[in-house]
CSV table of C-alpha atoms and ligand atoms in Angstrom, one decimal:
chain,number,residue,atom,x,y,z
O,10,UNK,CA,14.9,-9.1,59.3
O,11,UNK,CA,14.4,-12.7,60.4
O,12,UNK,CA,12.2,-11.6,63.3
O,13,UNK,CA,10.1,-9.5,60.9
O,14,UNK,CA,9.5,-12.3,58.5
O,15,UNK,CA,8.6,-14.7,61.3
O,16,UNK,CA,6.0,-12.1,62.5
O,17,UNK,CA,4.7,-11.6,59.0
O,18,UNK,CA,4.5,-15.4,58.6
O,19,UNK,CA,2.5,-15.6,61.8
O,20,UNK,CA,0.2,-12.8,60.7
O,21,UNK,CA,-0.4,-14.4,57.4
O,22,UNK,CA,-1.2,-17.7,59.1
O,23,UNK,CA,-3.6,-16.0,61.4
O,24,UNK,CA,-5.3,-14.1,58.5
O,25,UNK,CA,-5.6,-17.4,56.6
O,26,UNK,CA,-7.1,-19.2,59.6
O,27,UNK,CA,-9.6,-16.3,60.0
O,28,UNK,CA,-10.6,-16.4,56.4
O,29,UNK,CA,-10.9,-20.2,56.5
O,30,UNK,CA,-13.0,-20.0,59.6
O,31,UNK,CA,-15.2,-17.4,58.0
O,32,UNK,CA,-15.6,-19.6,54.9
O,33,UNK,CA,-16.4,-22.6,57.0
O,34,UNK,CA,-19.0,-20.6,58.9
O,35,UNK,CA,-20.6,-19.2,55.7
O,36,UNK,CA,-20.7,-22.7,54.3
O,37,UNK,CA,-22.4,-24.1,57.4
O,38,UNK,CA,-24.7,-21.1,57.5
O,39,UNK,CA,-25.9,-21.6,54.0
O,40,UNK,CA,-26.1,-25.3,54.5
O,41,UNK,CA,-27.9,-25.3,57.8
O,42,UNK,CA,-29.7,-22.0,58.2
O,43,UNK,CA,-33.0,-23.3,57.1
O,44,UNK,CA,-32.7,-26.2,59.6
O,45,UNK,CA,-31.8,-23.8,62.4
O,46,UNK,CA,-34.4,-21.2,61.6
O,47,UNK,CA,-37.2,-23.6,60.9
O,48,UNK,CA,-36.5,-25.8,64.0
O,49,UNK,CA,-39.6,-26.1,66.1
O,50,UNK,CA,-37.7,-24.8,69.1
O,51,UNK,CA,-37.4,-21.3,67.4
O,52,UNK,CA,-39.9,-19.2,69.3
O,53,UNK,CA,-39.9,-16.6,66.5
O,54,UNK,CA,-42.1,-19.0,64.5
O,55,UNK,CA,-43.4,-21.7,66.8
O,56,UNK,CA,-45.7,-21.8,69.8
O,57,UNK,CA,-45.6,-25.1,71.6
O,58,UNK,CA,-43.9,-26.7,68.6
O,59,UNK,CA,-46.6,-25.6,66.2
O,60,UNK,CA,-46.0,-23.1,63.4
O,61,UNK,CA,-47.7,-19.8,63.9
O,62,UNK,CA,-48.1,-16.7,61.7
O,63,UNK,CA,-47.3,-18.3,58.4
O,64,UNK,CA,-48.1,-16.3,55.3
O,65,UNK,CA,-51.1,-17.2,53.3
O,66,UNK,CA,-51.1,-18.7,49.7
O,67,UNK,CA,-53.8,-17.2,47.5
O,68,UNK,CA,-55.0,-18.0,44.0
O,69,UNK,CA,-55.2,-15.3,41.4
O,70,UNK,CA,-58.8,-14.3,42.4
O,71,UNK,CA,-57.9,-14.0,46.1
O,72,UNK,CA,-59.1,-17.4,47.3
O,73,UNK,CA,-57.1,-18.5,50.3
O,74,UNK,CA,-55.6,-21.9,49.4
O,75,UNK,CA,-53.5,-22.4,52.6
O,76,UNK,CA,-53.2,-20.3,55.7
O,77,UNK,CA,-52.2,-20.5,59.4
O,78,UNK,CA,-54.9,-20.2,61.9
O,79,UNK,CA,-54.6,-20.8,65.7
O,80,UNK,CA,-51.4,-22.6,65.3
O,81,UNK,CA,-52.7,-25.1,62.7
O,82,UNK,CA,-52.6,-25.3,58.9
O,83,UNK,CA,-55.9,-24.3,57.3
O,84,UNK,CA,-56.7,-25.3,53.7
O,85,UNK,CA,-59.4,-24.0,51.4
O,86,UNK,CA,-62.9,-25.0,52.5
O,87,UNK,CA,-63.7,-26.7,49.1
O,88,UNK,CA,-62.5,-30.3,49.0
O,89,UNK,CA,-62.4,-30.2,45.2
O,90,UNK,CA,-60.0,-27.3,45.3
O,91,UNK,CA,-57.9,-28.8,48.1
O,92,UNK,CA,-57.5,-32.1,46.1
O,93,UNK,CA,-56.8,-30.4,42.7
O,94,UNK,CA,-54.2,-28.2,44.3
O,95,UNK,CA,-52.6,-30.6,46.7
O,96,UNK,CA,-49.4,-30.6,44.7
O,97,UNK,CA,-49.3,-26.8,44.9
O,98,UNK,CA,-50.1,-26.3,48.6
O,99,UNK,CA,-48.4,-29.4,49.7
O,100,UNK,CA,-49.8,-32.0,52.1
O,101,UNK,CA,-49.6,-31.6,55.9
O,102,UNK,CA,-46.3,-33.5,56.2
O,103,UNK,CA,-44.4,-31.6,53.5
O,104,UNK,CA,-44.0,-34.6,51.1
O,105,UNK,CA,-44.4,-32.7,47.9
O,106,UNK,CA,-41.0,-31.3,47.2
O,107,UNK,CA,-42.1,-29.0,44.4
O,108,UNK,CA,-45.0,-27.5,46.3
O,109,UNK,CA,-45.2,-23.8,47.0
O,110,UNK,CA,-45.2,-24.3,50.7
O,111,UNK,CA,-41.9,-26.3,50.4
O,112,UNK,CA,-40.1,-24.1,47.8
O,113,UNK,CA,-41.3,-20.8,49.4
O,114,UNK,CA,-41.1,-21.9,53.0
O,115,UNK,CA,-38.8,-19.1,54.1
O,116,UNK,CA,-41.1,-16.4,52.5
O,117,UNK,CA,-44.1,-17.9,54.1
O,118,UNK,CA,-42.4,-18.1,57.5
O,119,UNK,CA,-40.9,-14.7,57.2
O,120,UNK,CA,-37.1,-15.0,57.3
O,121,UNK,CA,-34.3,-14.5,54.8
O,122,UNK,CA,-30.6,-14.9,54.7
O,123,UNK,CA,-29.8,-11.3,55.2
O,124,UNK,CA,-32.2,-10.1,57.9
O,125,UNK,CA,-33.0,-13.4,59.7
O,126,UNK,CA,-36.6,-13.4,61.1
O,127,UNK,CA,-38.3,-10.1,60.1
O,128,UNK,CA,-41.5,-8.3,60.9
O,129,UNK,CA,-43.2,-5.4,59.1
O,130,UNK,CA,-43.4,-3.3,62.2
O,131,UNK,CA,-42.6,-3.7,65.9
O,132,UNK,CA,-46.3,-4.1,66.9
O,133,UNK,CA,-46.7,-7.2,64.9
O,134,UNK,CA,-45.4,-10.6,65.8
O,135,UNK,CA,-43.0,-12.1,63.2
O,136,UNK,CA,-45.1,-12.5,60.1
O,137,UNK,CA,-44.6,-14.5,56.9
O,138,UNK,CA,-45.0,-13.1,53.4
O,139,UNK,CA,-48.3,-13.8,51.6
O,140,UNK,CA,-48.0,-15.3,48.2
O,141,UNK,CA,-50.5,-14.7,45.4
O,142,UNK,CA,-50.3,-17.3,42.7
O,143,UNK,CA,-51.2,-17.0,39.0
O,144,UNK,CA,-53.5,-20.1,39.2
O,145,UNK,CA,-57.2,-20.0,39.0
O,146,UNK,CA,-58.3,-22.5,41.7
O,147,UNK,CA,-61.8,-23.1,40.2
O,148,UNK,CA,-60.2,-23.9,36.8
O,149,UNK,CA,-57.7,-26.3,38.5
O,150,UNK,CA,-60.6,-28.1,40.2
O,151,UNK,CA,-62.4,-28.4,36.9
O,152,UNK,CA,-59.3,-29.8,35.2
O,153,UNK,CA,-58.9,-32.4,38.0
O,154,UNK,CA,-62.5,-33.4,37.7
O,155,UNK,CA,-62.2,-33.9,33.9
O,156,UNK,CA,-59.3,-36.3,34.5
O,157,UNK,CA,-61.9,-38.6,36.2
O,158,UNK,CA,-59.4,-40.4,38.4
O,159,UNK,CA,-57.1,-41.2,35.5
O,160,UNK,CA,-53.3,-40.6,36.1
O,161,UNK,CA,-51.9,-37.6,34.3
O,162,UNK,CA,-51.7,-33.8,34.3
O,163,UNK,CA,-53.2,-30.7,32.8
O,164,UNK,CA,-51.5,-27.3,32.4
O,165,UNK,CA,-52.8,-24.1,30.8
O,166,UNK,CA,-50.8,-20.8,30.7
O,167,UNK,CA,-50.8,-17.4,29.0
O,168,UNK,CA,-48.2,-17.6,26.3
O,169,UNK,CA,-47.7,-13.8,26.3
O,170,UNK,CA,-47.2,-13.2,30.0
O,171,UNK,CA,-46.1,-16.7,31.1
O,172,UNK,CA,-48.8,-16.9,33.9
O,173,UNK,CA,-49.7,-20.5,34.7
O,174,UNK,CA,-53.5,-20.3,35.2
O,175,UNK,CA,-54.3,-24.0,35.5
O,176,UNK,CA,-52.3,-26.9,36.8
O,177,UNK,CA,-53.3,-30.2,38.2
O,178,UNK,CA,-51.8,-33.6,38.6
O,179,UNK,CA,-53.5,-37.0,39.2
O,180,UNK,CA,-53.6,-39.0,41.4
O,181,UNK,CA,-54.0,-36.6,44.3
O,182,UNK,CA,-55.9,-36.6,47.6
O,183,UNK,CA,-57.7,-34.2,50.0
O,184,UNK,CA,-54.9,-33.1,52.4
O,185,UNK,CA,-57.4,-32.5,55.1
O,186,UNK,CA,-58.6,-36.1,55.0
O,187,UNK,CA,-55.6,-38.1,53.7
O,188,UNK,CA,-56.6,-41.7,52.7
O,189,UNK,CA,-54.5,-44.7,53.4
O,190,UNK,CA,-51.8,-44.0,50.8
O,191,UNK,CA,-49.9,-47.3,51.2
O,192,UNK,CA,-52.9,-49.5,50.2
O,193,UNK,CA,-52.1,-52.5,48.1
O,194,UNK,CA,-54.2,-51.3,45.1
O,195,UNK,CA,-51.3,-49.0,44.1
O,196,UNK,CA,-53.8,-46.3,43.4
O,197,UNK,CA,-51.6,-43.7,45.1
O,198,UNK,CA,-48.3,-44.8,43.7
O,199,UNK,CA,-46.2,-41.6,43.0
O,200,UNK,CA,-49.0,-39.5,44.5
O,201,UNK,CA,-46.5,-36.8,45.7
O,202,UNK,CA,-45.2,-36.2,42.2
O,203,UNK,CA,-46.6,-33.2,40.3
O,204,UNK,CA,-46.8,-34.8,36.9
O,205,UNK,CA,-46.8,-31.5,35.1
O,206,UNK,CA,-43.3,-30.6,36.5
O,207,UNK,CA,-41.8,-33.9,37.6
O,208,UNK,CA,-42.6,-36.5,35.1
O,209,UNK,CA,-41.5,-37.3,31.5
O,210,UNK,CA,-43.4,-39.5,29.2
O,211,UNK,CA,-43.0,-41.0,25.7
O,212,UNK,CA,-44.4,-38.2,23.6
O,213,UNK,CA,-45.6,-40.2,20.5
O,214,UNK,CA,-47.0,-38.0,17.7
O,215,UNK,CA,-46.9,-34.6,19.6
O,216,UNK,CA,-43.2,-34.9,18.9
O,217,UNK,CA,-43.9,-34.6,15.2
O,218,UNK,CA,-44.1,-30.8,15.9
O,219,UNK,CA,-40.3,-30.9,16.6
O,220,UNK,CA,-39.6,-32.9,13.5
O,221,UNK,CA,-41.8,-30.5,11.4
O,222,UNK,CA,-39.9,-27.5,12.8
O,223,UNK,CA,-36.6,-29.0,11.8
O,224,UNK,CA,-38.0,-30.0,8.4
O,225,UNK,CA,-39.3,-26.5,7.7
O,226,UNK,CA,-35.9,-24.9,8.3
O,227,UNK,CA,-33.6,-27.7,7.0
O,228,UNK,CA,-35.2,-29.3,4.0
O,229,UNK,CA,-35.4,-27.1,1.0
O,230,UNK,CA,-38.8,-26.9,-0.7
O,231,UNK,CA,-40.4,-29.0,2.0
O,232,UNK,CA,-43.7,-27.1,1.5
O,233,UNK,CA,-43.8,-28.3,-2.1
O,234,UNK,CA,-43.0,-31.9,-1.4
O,235,UNK,CA,-45.4,-34.9,-1.6
O,236,UNK,CA,-45.0,-38.0,0.6
O,237,UNK,CA,-46.3,-41.4,-0.4
O,238,UNK,CA,-47.7,-43.6,2.3
O,239,UNK,CA,-48.7,-47.2,1.6
O,240,UNK,CA,-49.2,-48.0,5.3
O,241,UNK,CA,-45.8,-49.3,6.1
O,242,UNK,CA,-42.1,-48.7,5.5
O,243,UNK,CA,-39.1,-50.9,6.3
O,244,UNK,CA,-36.1,-49.3,7.9
O,245,UNK,CA,-33.2,-51.7,8.4
O,246,UNK,CA,-35.5,-54.7,9.0
O,247,UNK,CA,-37.7,-52.7,11.3
O,248,UNK,CA,-41.3,-52.0,10.2
O,249,UNK,CA,-42.7,-48.5,10.7
O,250,UNK,CA,-46.5,-48.6,10.2
O,251,UNK,CA,-49.5,-46.4,9.9
O,252,UNK,CA,-53.0,-47.5,10.9
O,253,UNK,CA,-53.9,-47.3,7.2
O,254,UNK,CA,-52.3,-46.3,3.8
O,255,UNK,CA,-52.5,-42.5,3.7
O,256,UNK,CA,-51.7,-42.2,0.0
O,257,UNK,CA,-50.1,-39.0,-1.2
O,258,UNK,CA,-49.7,-36.2,1.4
O,259,UNK,CA,-48.3,-32.7,1.8
O,260,UNK,CA,-46.3,-32.0,5.0
O,261,UNK,CA,-49.4,-30.3,6.5
O,262,UNK,CA,-51.5,-33.3,5.6
O,263,UNK,CA,-48.9,-35.7,7.0
O,264,UNK,CA,-49.0,-33.8,10.3
O,265,UNK,CA,-52.8,-33.6,10.4
O,266,UNK,CA,-53.2,-37.4,9.8
O,267,UNK,CA,-50.1,-38.1,11.8
O,268,UNK,CA,-48.6,-40.2,9.1
O,269,UNK,CA,-45.8,-42.3,10.6
O,270,UNK,CA,-44.0,-43.3,7.4
O,271,UNK,CA,-43.8,-39.7,6.2
O,272,UNK,CA,-42.3,-38.5,9.4
O,273,UNK,CA,-39.9,-41.5,9.5
O,274,UNK,CA,-38.8,-40.5,6.1
O,275,UNK,CA,-38.3,-36.8,7.2
O,276,UNK,CA,-36.3,-37.9,10.3
O,277,UNK,CA,-34.0,-40.0,8.1
O,278,UNK,CA,-33.5,-37.2,5.7
O,279,UNK,CA,-32.8,-34.7,8.5
O,280,UNK,CA,-30.2,-37.0,10.1
O,281,UNK,CA,-29.7,-37.6,13.8
O,282,UNK,CA,-27.6,-34.5,14.4
O,283,UNK,CA,-30.1,-32.1,13.1
O,284,UNK,CA,-33.1,-33.7,14.8
O,285,UNK,CA,-31.1,-33.7,18.1
O,286,UNK,CA,-30.2,-30.1,17.6
O,287,UNK,CA,-33.9,-29.0,17.2
O,288,UNK,CA,-35.0,-31.2,20.1
O,289,UNK,CA,-32.5,-29.4,22.3
O,290,UNK,CA,-33.3,-26.0,21.0
O,291,UNK,CA,-37.0,-26.5,22.1
O,292,UNK,CA,-36.0,-27.6,25.5
O,293,UNK,CA,-35.4,-31.3,25.5
O,294,UNK,CA,-32.4,-32.5,27.7
O,295,UNK,CA,-32.6,-29.5,30.0
O,296,UNK,CA,-34.7,-28.7,33.1
O,297,UNK,CA,-36.9,-25.6,33.3
O,298,UNK,CA,-37.2,-23.4,36.3
O,299,UNK,CA,-40.7,-22.1,37.3
O,300,UNK,CA,-40.1,-19.5,40.0
O,301,UNK,CA,-37.3,-21.6,41.4
O,302,UNK,CA,-39.2,-25.0,41.0
O,303,UNK,CA,-37.1,-27.3,38.9
O,304,UNK,CA,-38.8,-29.5,36.3
O,305,UNK,CA,-37.6,-32.9,35.1
O,306,UNK,CA,-36.3,-32.7,31.5
O,307,UNK,CA,-37.6,-34.7,28.6
O,308,UNK,CA,-34.9,-36.7,26.8
O,309,UNK,CA,-33.9,-37.1,23.2
O,310,UNK,CA,-30.6,-39.0,22.7
O,311,UNK,CA,-29.9,-39.9,19.1
O,312,UNK,CA,-26.1,-40.3,19.0
O,313,UNK,CA,-26.3,-44.1,18.9
O,314,UNK,CA,-29.8,-44.4,17.5
O,315,UNK,CA,-29.1,-46.1,14.2
O,316,UNK,CA,-31.4,-45.7,11.2
O,317,UNK,CA,-34.4,-47.5,12.7
O,318,UNK,CA,-34.0,-45.7,16.0
O,319,UNK,CA,-33.9,-42.3,14.2
O,320,UNK,CA,-37.0,-43.1,12.2
O,321,UNK,CA,-38.9,-44.0,15.4
O,322,UNK,CA,-37.5,-41.0,17.2
O,323,UNK,CA,-38.9,-38.7,14.4
O,324,UNK,CA,-42.4,-39.9,15.3
O,325,UNK,CA,-41.9,-39.5,19.0
O,326,UNK,CA,-41.1,-43.1,20.0
O,327,UNK,CA,-37.6,-44.7,20.4
O,328,UNK,CA,-36.2,-43.6,23.8
O,329,UNK,CA,-37.7,-40.1,23.5
O,330,UNK,CA,-39.5,-38.7,26.6
O,331,UNK,CA,-41.2,-35.3,27.0
O,332,UNK,CA,-41.9,-33.3,30.1
O,333,UNK,CA,-45.5,-31.9,30.0
O,334,UNK,CA,-44.6,-28.4,31.2
O,335,UNK,CA,-41.8,-28.1,28.7
O,336,UNK,CA,-44.0,-29.3,25.9
O,337,UNK,CA,-46.6,-26.7,26.9
O,338,UNK,CA,-43.9,-24.0,26.6
O,339,UNK,CA,-43.0,-25.2,23.1
O,340,UNK,CA,-46.6,-25.0,21.8
O,341,UNK,CA,-46.9,-21.6,23.6
O,342,UNK,CA,-43.9,-20.4,21.8
O,343,UNK,CA,-45.5,-21.5,18.5
O,344,UNK,CA,-48.6,-19.5,19.5
O,345,UNK,CA,-46.4,-16.5,20.4
O,346,UNK,CA,-44.8,-16.5,16.9
O,347,UNK,CA,-41.6,-18.2,18.0
O,348,UNK,CA,-41.0,-16.3,21.2
O,349,UNK,CA,-41.1,-18.5,24.4
O,350,UNK,CA,-42.2,-16.8,27.5
O,351,UNK,CA,-41.1,-18.7,30.6
O,352,UNK,CA,-44.1,-20.0,32.7
O,353,UNK,CA,-44.4,-18.5,36.2
O,354,UNK,CA,-46.7,-19.4,39.1
O,355,UNK,CA,-46.1,-16.7,41.8
O,356,UNK,CA,-47.7,-13.4,40.8
O,357,UNK,CA,-47.0,-11.4,44.0
O,358,UNK,CA,-44.7,-11.9,47.1
O,359,UNK,CA,-46.3,-9.8,49.8
O,360,UNK,CA,-46.8,-6.4,48.2
O,361,UNK,CA,-44.2,-6.9,45.5
O,362,UNK,CA,-44.8,-8.3,42.0
O,363,UNK,CA,-42.7,-11.5,41.5
O,364,UNK,CA,-39.4,-10.8,39.9
O,365,UNK,CA,-39.2,-13.7,37.5
O,366,UNK,CA,-42.3,-13.0,35.4
O,367,UNK,CA,-42.1,-13.3,31.7
O,368,UNK,CA,-38.5,-14.1,30.8
O,369,UNK,CA,-38.4,-14.3,27.0
O,370,UNK,CA,-36.3,-16.5,24.7
O,371,UNK,CA,-36.6,-17.0,20.9
O,372,UNK,CA,-37.2,-20.7,20.3
O,373,UNK,CA,-38.2,-20.7,16.6
O,374,UNK,CA,-38.0,-18.1,13.8
O,375,UNK,CA,-41.2,-16.2,13.2
O,376,UNK,CA,-41.7,-17.8,9.8
O,377,UNK,CA,-41.3,-21.4,11.2
O,378,UNK,CA,-43.7,-20.6,14.1
O,379,UNK,CA,-46.3,-19.2,11.7
O,380,UNK,CA,-46.1,-22.2,9.4
O,381,UNK,CA,-46.4,-24.5,12.3
O,382,UNK,CA,-49.4,-22.5,13.7
O,383,UNK,CA,-51.2,-22.7,10.4
O,384,UNK,CA,-50.7,-26.5,10.2
O,385,UNK,CA,-51.9,-26.9,13.8
O,386,UNK,CA,-55.0,-24.9,13.0
O,387,UNK,CA,-55.6,-27.2,10.0
O,388,UNK,CA,-55.2,-30.2,12.3
O,389,UNK,CA,-58.3,-29.1,14.2
O,390,UNK,CA,-60.3,-28.2,11.2
O,391,UNK,CA,-59.4,-31.3,9.2
O,392,UNK,CA,-59.2,-34.0,11.9
O,393,UNK,CA,-60.1,-33.1,15.5
O,394,UNK,CA,-63.4,-31.4,14.5
O,395,UNK,CA,-63.9,-27.6,14.8
O,396,UNK,CA,-67.3,-28.3,16.4
O,397,UNK,CA,-65.6,-29.9,19.5
O,398,UNK,CA,-63.6,-26.7,20.0
O,399,UNK,CA,-66.2,-24.1,18.9
O,400,UNK,CA,-65.0,-20.5,19.1
O,401,UNK,CA,-61.6,-21.4,20.6
O,402,UNK,CA,-59.6,-20.9,17.4
O,403,UNK,CA,-57.7,-24.0,18.4
O,404,UNK,CA,-54.3,-25.0,17.0
O,405,UNK,CA,-53.3,-28.4,18.3
O,406,UNK,CA,-51.5,-31.7,17.9
O,407,UNK,CA,-52.5,-35.0,19.4
O,408,UNK,CA,-50.3,-37.9,20.4
O,409,UNK,CA,-51.0,-41.5,21.1
O,410,UNK,CA,-47.7,-42.8,22.6
O,411,UNK,CA,-47.0,-46.5,22.5
O,412,UNK,CA,-45.5,-47.6,25.8
O,413,UNK,CA,-45.0,-51.3,25.2
O,414,UNK,CA,-46.9,-54.4,24.2
O,415,UNK,CA,-50.1,-55.1,26.0
O,416,UNK,CA,-50.2,-51.6,27.5
O,417,UNK,CA,-52.7,-48.9,26.6
O,418,UNK,CA,-50.9,-45.9,25.0
O,419,UNK,CA,-50.5,-42.5,26.7
O,420,UNK,CA,-52.9,-39.9,25.5
O,421,UNK,CA,-51.5,-36.4,24.7
O,422,UNK,CA,-53.1,-33.3,23.4
O,423,UNK,CA,-51.2,-30.0,23.2
O,424,UNK,CA,-51.7,-26.6,21.5
O,425,UNK,CA,-52.9,-23.1,21.9
O,426,UNK,CA,-55.7,-20.7,21.2
O,427,UNK,CA,-55.0,-18.2,18.4
O,428,UNK,CA,-57.0,-15.5,20.2
O,429,UNK,CA,-55.6,-12.1,21.3
O,430,UNK,CA,-58.1,-12.0,24.2
O,431,UNK,CA,-57.2,-15.4,25.5
O,432,UNK,CA,-53.6,-16.2,24.4
O,433,UNK,CA,-53.6,-19.6,26.1
O,434,UNK,CA,-51.4,-22.6,25.5
O,435,UNK,CA,-52.1,-26.0,27.1
O,436,UNK,CA,-51.0,-29.6,27.5
O,437,UNK,CA,-53.0,-32.6,28.6
O,438,UNK,CA,-51.4,-36.0,29.3
O,439,UNK,CA,-53.3,-39.1,30.4
O,440,UNK,CA,-51.3,-42.2,31.3
O,441,UNK,CA,-52.8,-45.2,29.5
O,442,UNK,CA,-55.5,-42.9,28.2
O,443,UNK,CA,-55.6,-44.3,24.7
O,444,UNK,CA,-56.1,-42.1,21.7
O,445,UNK,CA,-54.8,-38.5,22.0
O,446,UNK,CA,-57.5,-37.0,19.8
O,447,UNK,CA,-60.0,-38.9,21.9
O,448,UNK,CA,-59.5,-38.7,25.7
O,449,UNK,CA,-56.9,-36.0,26.1
O,450,UNK,CA,-58.6,-33.8,23.5
O,451,UNK,CA,-61.9,-34.1,25.4
O,452,UNK,CA,-60.3,-32.9,28.6
O,453,UNK,CA,-58.6,-30.0,26.8
O,454,UNK,CA,-61.9,-29.0,25.2
O,455,UNK,CA,-63.8,-28.9,28.6
O,456,UNK,CA,-61.0,-27.0,30.4
O,457,UNK,CA,-60.4,-24.5,27.6
O,458,UNK,CA,-64.1,-23.7,27.2
O,459,UNK,CA,-64.2,-23.0,30.9
O,460,UNK,CA,-61.1,-20.9,30.7
O,461,UNK,CA,-62.5,-18.5,28.1
O,462,UNK,CA,-65.9,-18.0,29.8
M,529,LIG,ZN1,-49.2,-42.9,6.7
């Protein structure tokens, strides 16, 4: 009996050691496999230390954006496309963490966890998987040009399918001829950041869409209410001001003229808890994932805001920040009658359609979304000027976000086209761009007109 239990004990110990060893191996494998596989000494992939046979990244029209040729990386021949899409292809040294070549490196090189290095048939050398993106390279280049060297980002996507057709971030540079990025001018500060995915800015008045959504659902008879604006309003010794006295306004008029005192009033009436709840419902305080690329979340934190903080938060100031991609998804959901379709960027991996396309989530009720859409359409007609957006059926909201004394405000413009042939939503952010209905709206107009051609 004693002998048996000693043997059992030994056996159990051995089994435990085996399992532990297996777990340790698995952990190390998952932790280090990319480093082992992608090490330049691996002759499956490297010839004389240079990558060979990498897959190619194409845009939606079949333009090659990045490919391997004779052991070297080859970019698109057009410098405007190379520059506009540097954050998508990545630079030569792999500094852009959210680039397709970084995030999909194993696909492009042709290995996975299960099969290791693979090939499609024994005749071929190990070959990477080609990736076809949803992006239109020409449209991205046009968007970058429209930013005219100003810092910021542009995003356009199809709010029914989730396809991201335009994305660009500035500053950028031509990865074939990289400039001196460390220069004292600071022109290239944060150049590796894709500002659509990885930045969060004070939203200013575009945030009034969130406050309006909450008001529509939480304040009874809000559509029959009238707000009185005499140009300023005191909240606990803090002055909330409008550029001028707006007089008597409906909710729709308050949104169109971006009346700060009306929205400060609405925020106070809603209370911190409700405004917080709606902000989180539409994506604040959580990161999005676009085909495995994580975004930086925008923030709304009202727990200790106090009354003045809450009033300012309702008009998109206080400590609020918004991530441009998330905001684009929000206006896309309004265009899609409350149903948010997750943005995606990879259309095909090799011969297969990408798995992640089009995940849907109800963000707002259909009624709320339709009421918001109507107001955003009225914004264009009443304030932004239908002639600037001819034929687009534009529904939009501008934002001019104050970022501190002596600094030029950030310029935002976000919205969607109410068109069944071009169900597109967009966001434009220009750092220090001034008025949203001025500079960001002009960029949006040029990019959207080109998108529907
Ligand atoms: Zn006002």
